mmCIF file of C-alpha atoms and ligand atoms in Angstrom:
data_model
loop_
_atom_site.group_PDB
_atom_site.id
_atom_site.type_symbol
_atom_site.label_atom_id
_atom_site.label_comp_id
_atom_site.label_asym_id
_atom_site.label_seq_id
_atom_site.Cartn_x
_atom_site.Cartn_y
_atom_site.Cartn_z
ATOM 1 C CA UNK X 1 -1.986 18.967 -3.784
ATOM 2 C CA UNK X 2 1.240 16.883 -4.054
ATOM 3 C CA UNK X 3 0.623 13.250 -2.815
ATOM 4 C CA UNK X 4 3.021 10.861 -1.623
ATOM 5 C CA UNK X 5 3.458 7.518 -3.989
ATOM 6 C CA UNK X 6 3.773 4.331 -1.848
ATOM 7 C CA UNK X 7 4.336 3.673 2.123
ATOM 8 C CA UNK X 8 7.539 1.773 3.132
ATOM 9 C CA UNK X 9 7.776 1.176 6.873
ATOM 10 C CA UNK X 10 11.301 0.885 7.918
ATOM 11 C CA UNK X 11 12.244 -1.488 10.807
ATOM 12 C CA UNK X 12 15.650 -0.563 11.878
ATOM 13 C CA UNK X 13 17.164 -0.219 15.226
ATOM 14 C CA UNK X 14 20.104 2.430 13.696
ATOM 15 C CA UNK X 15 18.654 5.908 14.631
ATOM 16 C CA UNK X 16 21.557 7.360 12.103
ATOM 17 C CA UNK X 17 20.568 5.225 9.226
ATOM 18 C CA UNK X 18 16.623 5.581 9.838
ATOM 19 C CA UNK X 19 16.704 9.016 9.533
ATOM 20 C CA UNK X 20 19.103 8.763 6.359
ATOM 21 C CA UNK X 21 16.292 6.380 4.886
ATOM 22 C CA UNK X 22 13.674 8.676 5.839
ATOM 23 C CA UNK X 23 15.146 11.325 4.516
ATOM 24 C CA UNK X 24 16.301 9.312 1.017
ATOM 25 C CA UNK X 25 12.944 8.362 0.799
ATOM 26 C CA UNK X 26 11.052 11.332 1.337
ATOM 27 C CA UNK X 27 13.424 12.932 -1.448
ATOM 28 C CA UNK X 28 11.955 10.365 -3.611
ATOM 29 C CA UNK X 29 8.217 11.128 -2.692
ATOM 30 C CA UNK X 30 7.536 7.763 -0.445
ATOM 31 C CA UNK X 31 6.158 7.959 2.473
ATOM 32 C CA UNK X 32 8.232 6.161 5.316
ATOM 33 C CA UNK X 33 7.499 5.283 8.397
ATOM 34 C CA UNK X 34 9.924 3.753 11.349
ATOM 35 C CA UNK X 35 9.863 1.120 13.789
ATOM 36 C CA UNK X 36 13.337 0.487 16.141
ATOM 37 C CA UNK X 37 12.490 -2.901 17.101
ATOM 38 C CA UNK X 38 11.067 -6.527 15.373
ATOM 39 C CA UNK X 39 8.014 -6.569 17.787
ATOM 40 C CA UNK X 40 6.957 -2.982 16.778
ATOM 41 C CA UNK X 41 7.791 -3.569 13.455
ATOM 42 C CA UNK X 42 5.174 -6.444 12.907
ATOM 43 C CA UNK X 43 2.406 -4.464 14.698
ATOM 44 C CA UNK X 44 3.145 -1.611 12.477
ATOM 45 C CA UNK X 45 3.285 -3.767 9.390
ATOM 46 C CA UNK X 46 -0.726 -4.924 10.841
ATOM 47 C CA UNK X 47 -1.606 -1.431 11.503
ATOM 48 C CA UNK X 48 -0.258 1.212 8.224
ATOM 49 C CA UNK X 49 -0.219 -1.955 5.917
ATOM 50 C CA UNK X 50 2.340 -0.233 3.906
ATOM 51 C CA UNK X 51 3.405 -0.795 0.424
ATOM 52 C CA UNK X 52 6.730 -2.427 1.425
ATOM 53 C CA UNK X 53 8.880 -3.588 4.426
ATOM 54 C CA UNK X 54 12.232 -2.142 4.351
ATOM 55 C CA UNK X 55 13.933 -4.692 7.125
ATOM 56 C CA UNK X 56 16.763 -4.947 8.662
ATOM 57 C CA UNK X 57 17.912 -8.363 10.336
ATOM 58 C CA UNK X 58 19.817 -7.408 13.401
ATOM 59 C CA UNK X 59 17.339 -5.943 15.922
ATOM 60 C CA UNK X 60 17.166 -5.119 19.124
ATOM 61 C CA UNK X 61 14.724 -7.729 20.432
ATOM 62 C CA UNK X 62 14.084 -10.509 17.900
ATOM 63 C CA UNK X 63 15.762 -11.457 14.803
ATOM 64 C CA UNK X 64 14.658 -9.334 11.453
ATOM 65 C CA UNK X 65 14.235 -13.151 10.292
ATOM 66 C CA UNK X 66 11.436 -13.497 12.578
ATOM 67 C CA UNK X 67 9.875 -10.269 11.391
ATOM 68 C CA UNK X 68 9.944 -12.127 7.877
ATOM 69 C CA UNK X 69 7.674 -15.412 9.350
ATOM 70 C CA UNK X 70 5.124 -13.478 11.213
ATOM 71 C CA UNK X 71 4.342 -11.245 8.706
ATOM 72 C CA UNK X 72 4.627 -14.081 5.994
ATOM 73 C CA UNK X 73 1.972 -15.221 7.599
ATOM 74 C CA UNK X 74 -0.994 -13.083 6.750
ATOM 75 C CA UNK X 75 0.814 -10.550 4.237
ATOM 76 C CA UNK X 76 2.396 -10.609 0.862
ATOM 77 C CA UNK X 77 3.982 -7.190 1.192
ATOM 78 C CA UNK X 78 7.216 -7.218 -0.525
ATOM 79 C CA UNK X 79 10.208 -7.236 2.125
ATOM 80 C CA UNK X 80 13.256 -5.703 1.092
ATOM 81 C CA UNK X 81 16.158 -7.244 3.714
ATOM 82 C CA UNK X 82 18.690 -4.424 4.477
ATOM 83 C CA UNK X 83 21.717 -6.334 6.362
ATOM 84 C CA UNK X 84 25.576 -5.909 6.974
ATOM 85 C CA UNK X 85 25.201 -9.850 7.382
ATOM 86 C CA UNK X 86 26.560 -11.100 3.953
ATOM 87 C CA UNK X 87 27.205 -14.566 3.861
ATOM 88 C CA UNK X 88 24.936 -16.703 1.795
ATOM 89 C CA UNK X 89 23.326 -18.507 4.303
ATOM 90 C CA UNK X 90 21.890 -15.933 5.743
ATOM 91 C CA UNK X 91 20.539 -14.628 2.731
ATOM 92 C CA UNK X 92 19.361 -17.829 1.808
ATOM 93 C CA UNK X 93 17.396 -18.545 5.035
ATOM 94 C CA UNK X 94 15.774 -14.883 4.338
ATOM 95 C CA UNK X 95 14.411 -15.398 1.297
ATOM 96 C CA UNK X 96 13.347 -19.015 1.959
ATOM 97 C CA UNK X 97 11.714 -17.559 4.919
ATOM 98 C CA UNK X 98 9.851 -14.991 2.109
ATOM 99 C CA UNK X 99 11.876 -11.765 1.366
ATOM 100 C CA UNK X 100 11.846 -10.527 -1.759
ATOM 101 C CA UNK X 101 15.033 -8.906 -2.031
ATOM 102 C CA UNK X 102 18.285 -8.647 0.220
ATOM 103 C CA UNK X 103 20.528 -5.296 0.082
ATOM 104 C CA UNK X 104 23.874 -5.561 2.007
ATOM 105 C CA UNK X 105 24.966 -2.330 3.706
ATOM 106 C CA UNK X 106 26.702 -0.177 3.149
ATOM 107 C CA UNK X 107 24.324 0.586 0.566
ATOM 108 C CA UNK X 108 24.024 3.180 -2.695
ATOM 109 C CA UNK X 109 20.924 4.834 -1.944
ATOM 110 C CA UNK X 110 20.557 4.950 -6.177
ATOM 111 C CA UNK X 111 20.670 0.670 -5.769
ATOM 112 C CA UNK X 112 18.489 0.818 -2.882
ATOM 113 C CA UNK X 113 15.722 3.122 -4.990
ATOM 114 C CA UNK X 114 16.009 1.349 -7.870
ATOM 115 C CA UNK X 115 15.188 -2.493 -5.632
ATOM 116 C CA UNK X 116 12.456 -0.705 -4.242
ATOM 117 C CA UNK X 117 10.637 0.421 -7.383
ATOM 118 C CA UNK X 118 11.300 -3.027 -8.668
ATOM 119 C CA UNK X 119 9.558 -4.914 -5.793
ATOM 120 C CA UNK X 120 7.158 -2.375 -5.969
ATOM 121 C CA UNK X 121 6.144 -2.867 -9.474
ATOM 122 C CA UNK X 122 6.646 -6.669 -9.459
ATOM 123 C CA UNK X 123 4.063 -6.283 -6.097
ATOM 124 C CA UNK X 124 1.340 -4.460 -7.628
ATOM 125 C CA UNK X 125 1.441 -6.776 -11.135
ATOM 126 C CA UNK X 126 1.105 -10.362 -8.688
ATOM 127 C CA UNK X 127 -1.745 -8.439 -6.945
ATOM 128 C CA UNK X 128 -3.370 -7.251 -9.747
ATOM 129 C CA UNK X 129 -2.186 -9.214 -12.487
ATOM 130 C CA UNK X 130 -1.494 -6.169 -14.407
ATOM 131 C CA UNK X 131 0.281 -2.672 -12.924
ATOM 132 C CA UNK X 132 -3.478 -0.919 -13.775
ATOM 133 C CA UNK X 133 -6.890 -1.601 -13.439
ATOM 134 C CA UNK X 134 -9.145 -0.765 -15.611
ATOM 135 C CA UNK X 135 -13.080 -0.014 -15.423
ATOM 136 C CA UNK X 136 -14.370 2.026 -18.602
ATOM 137 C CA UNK X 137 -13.003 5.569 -18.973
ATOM 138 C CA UNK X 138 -11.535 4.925 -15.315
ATOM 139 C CA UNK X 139 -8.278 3.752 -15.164
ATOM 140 C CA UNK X 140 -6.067 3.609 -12.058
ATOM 141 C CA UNK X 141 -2.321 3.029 -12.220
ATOM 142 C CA UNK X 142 -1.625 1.169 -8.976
ATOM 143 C CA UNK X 143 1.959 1.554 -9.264
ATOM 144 C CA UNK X 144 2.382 5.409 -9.344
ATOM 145 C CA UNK X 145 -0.931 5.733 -7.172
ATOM 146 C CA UNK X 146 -2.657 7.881 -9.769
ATOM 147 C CA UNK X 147 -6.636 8.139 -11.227
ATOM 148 C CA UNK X 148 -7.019 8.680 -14.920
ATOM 149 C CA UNK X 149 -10.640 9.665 -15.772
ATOM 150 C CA UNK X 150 -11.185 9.318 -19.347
ATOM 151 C CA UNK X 151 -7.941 9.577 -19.946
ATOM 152 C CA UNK X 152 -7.137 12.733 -17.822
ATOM 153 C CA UNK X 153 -5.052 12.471 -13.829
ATOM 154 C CA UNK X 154 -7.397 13.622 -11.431
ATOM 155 C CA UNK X 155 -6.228 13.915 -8.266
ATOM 156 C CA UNK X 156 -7.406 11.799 -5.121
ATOM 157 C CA UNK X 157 -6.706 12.087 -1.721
ATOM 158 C CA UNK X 158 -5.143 8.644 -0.283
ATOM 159 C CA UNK X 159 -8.171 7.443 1.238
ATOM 160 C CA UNK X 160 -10.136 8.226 -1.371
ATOM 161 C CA UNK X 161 -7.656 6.233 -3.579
ATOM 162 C CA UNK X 162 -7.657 3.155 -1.632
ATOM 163 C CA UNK X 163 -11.449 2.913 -1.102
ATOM 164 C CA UNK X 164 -11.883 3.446 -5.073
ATOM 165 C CA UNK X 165 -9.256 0.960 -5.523
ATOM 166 C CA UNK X 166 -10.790 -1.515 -3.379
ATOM 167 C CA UNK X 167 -13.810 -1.190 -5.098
ATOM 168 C CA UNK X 168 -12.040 -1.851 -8.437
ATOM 169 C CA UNK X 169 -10.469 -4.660 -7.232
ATOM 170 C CA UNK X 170 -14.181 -5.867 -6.575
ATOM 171 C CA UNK X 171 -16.417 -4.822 -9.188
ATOM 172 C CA UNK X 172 -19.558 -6.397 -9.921
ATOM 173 C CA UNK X 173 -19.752 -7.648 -6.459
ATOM 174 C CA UNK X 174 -21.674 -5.916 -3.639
ATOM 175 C CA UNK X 175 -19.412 -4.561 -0.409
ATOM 176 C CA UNK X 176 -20.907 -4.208 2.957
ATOM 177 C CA UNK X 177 -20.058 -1.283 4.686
ATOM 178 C CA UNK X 178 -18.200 -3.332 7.630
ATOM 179 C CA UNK X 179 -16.505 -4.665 4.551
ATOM 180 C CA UNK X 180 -15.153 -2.158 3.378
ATOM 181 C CA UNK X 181 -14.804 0.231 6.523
ATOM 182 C CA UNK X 182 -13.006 -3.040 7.379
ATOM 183 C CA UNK X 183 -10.163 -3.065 4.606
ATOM 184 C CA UNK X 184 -9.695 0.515 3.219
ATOM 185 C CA UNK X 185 -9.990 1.954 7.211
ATOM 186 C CA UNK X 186 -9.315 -1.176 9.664
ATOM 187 C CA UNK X 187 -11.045 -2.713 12.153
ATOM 188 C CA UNK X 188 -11.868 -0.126 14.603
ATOM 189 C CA UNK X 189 -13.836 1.662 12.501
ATOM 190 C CA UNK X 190 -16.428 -0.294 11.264
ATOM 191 C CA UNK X 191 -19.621 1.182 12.661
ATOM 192 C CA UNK X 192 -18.232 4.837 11.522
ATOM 193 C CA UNK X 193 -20.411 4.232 8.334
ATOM 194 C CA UNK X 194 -21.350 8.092 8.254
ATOM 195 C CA UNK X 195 -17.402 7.882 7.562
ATOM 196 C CA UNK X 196 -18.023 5.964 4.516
ATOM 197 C CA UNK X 197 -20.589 8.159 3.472
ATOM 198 C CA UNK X 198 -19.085 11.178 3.021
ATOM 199 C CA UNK X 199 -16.366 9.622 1.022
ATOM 200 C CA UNK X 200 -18.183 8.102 -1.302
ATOM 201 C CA UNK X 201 -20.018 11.616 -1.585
ATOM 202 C CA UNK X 202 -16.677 12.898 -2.438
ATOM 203 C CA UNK X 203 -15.403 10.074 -4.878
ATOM 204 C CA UNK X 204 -18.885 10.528 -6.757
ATOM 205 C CA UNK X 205 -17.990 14.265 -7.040
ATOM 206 C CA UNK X 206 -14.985 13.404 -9.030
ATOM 207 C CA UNK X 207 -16.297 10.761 -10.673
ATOM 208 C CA UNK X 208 -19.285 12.266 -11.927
ATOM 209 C CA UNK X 209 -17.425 14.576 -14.167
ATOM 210 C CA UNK X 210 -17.358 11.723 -16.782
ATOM 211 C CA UNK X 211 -20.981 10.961 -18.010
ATOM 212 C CA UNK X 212 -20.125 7.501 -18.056
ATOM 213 C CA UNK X 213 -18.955 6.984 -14.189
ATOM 214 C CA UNK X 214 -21.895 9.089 -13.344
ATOM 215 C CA UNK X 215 -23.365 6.113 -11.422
ATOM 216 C CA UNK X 216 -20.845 3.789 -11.637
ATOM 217 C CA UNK X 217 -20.916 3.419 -7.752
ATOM 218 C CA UNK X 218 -24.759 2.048 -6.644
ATOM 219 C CA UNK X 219 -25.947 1.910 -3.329
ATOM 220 C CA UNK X 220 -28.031 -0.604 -1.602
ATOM 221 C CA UNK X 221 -29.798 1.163 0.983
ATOM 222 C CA UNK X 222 -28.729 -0.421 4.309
ATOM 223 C CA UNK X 223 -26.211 -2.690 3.316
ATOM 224 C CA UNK X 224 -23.629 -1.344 0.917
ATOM 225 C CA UNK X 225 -22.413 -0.337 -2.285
ATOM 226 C CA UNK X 226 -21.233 -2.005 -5.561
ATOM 227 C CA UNK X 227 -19.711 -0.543 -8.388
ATOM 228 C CA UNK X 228 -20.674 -1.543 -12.160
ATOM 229 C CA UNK X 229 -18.636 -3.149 -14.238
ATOM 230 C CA UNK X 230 -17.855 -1.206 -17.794
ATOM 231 C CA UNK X 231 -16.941 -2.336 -20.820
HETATM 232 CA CA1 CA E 301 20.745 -3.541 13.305
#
């Protein structure tokens, strides 16, 4: 199966130029998702929690800048600014306000590829201090979105990936299942902990392949899981 890398939600009110995005990005195995208006746009950026916020400043209902402060306030995604507006101080007041980068159009799409890997990378090193994490003979590369298992890609489906990842991110500590039905699903879903289970009936399945990951995951009837901490 052939799985997309990282989600960039584009907030653009240029139907022309969001479907030339979509399409650039697609080409270049991202997944992209669209929003016409600032409002939207922050919702979405609640909702998909994407990789990275492709934003443009002039929009329809409330300045991109605004887009930059809300989400600033409860997200680190990277923000890539996509603007005709070139003069300084508006780039300034952007990035002061928390973008990450600032592309004027019109735009190479090689320039725009080549900022978004960048912000990307630098993204998933801040988060993680390092672009992998590493747990024994399991090893995930969080910038390319791949699972090594003793050495070896194994493929995972996205969920899959995220909810091994977030356990990863939190080894050694116990995870409720609201907890984590909470941040790999969102909030409506967690009571769905039959959900939960069947995933981590899955992940096991791949996981098991490698002697030592046989049991890396441990559940505590009732309350969670927990996965052990390698050397
Ligand atoms: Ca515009």
């Amino acid at each position: 199966m052939h799985e997309k890398k990282s989600t960039v939600l584009i907030v653009e009110d240029d139907a022309q130029i969001r479907k030339m995005l979509t399409i650039v990005l697609d080409a270049a195995d991202y997944k992209a998702v669209d929003s016409d208006c600032g409002k939207q746009g922050i919702r979405m950026a609640a909702s998909i929690k994407p990789d990275l916020i492709l934003l443009d400043l002039g929009l329809p209902d409330i300045d991109g800048k605004e887009v930059i402060a809300s989400v600033r306030e409860w997200s680190q995604t990277p923000i890539v600014i996509l603007s005709v507006r070139s003069n300084d101080d508006e780039i300034v007041a952007a990035l002061n306000l928390g973008a990450d980068d600032y592309i004027t159009k019109p735009f190479s799409t090689e320039v725009l590829l080549a900022r978004l890997n960048a912000n990307l990378r630098k993204a998933a090193v801040r988060e993680a201090g390092e672009p992998e994490l590493v747990n024994g003979p399991l090893r995930m590369d969080i910038v390319r979105h791949e699972i090594y298992l003793d050495g070896e890609k194994v493929a995972f489906t996205p969920k899959e990936y995220e909810l091994l990842r977030y356990f990863i991110v939190n080894r050694g500590k116990m995870l409720t299942h609201k907890q984590i039905l909470k941040e790999v699903w969102g909030g409506v879903y967690v009571e769905n902990t039959q959900y939960l289970r069947v995933f981590i009936g899955q992940i096991r399945e791949k996981l098991e392949k490698i002697p030592a990951l046989e049991s890396i995951i441990v559940t505590a009837p009732g309350i969670g899981y927990r996965m052990e901490v390698l050397e």
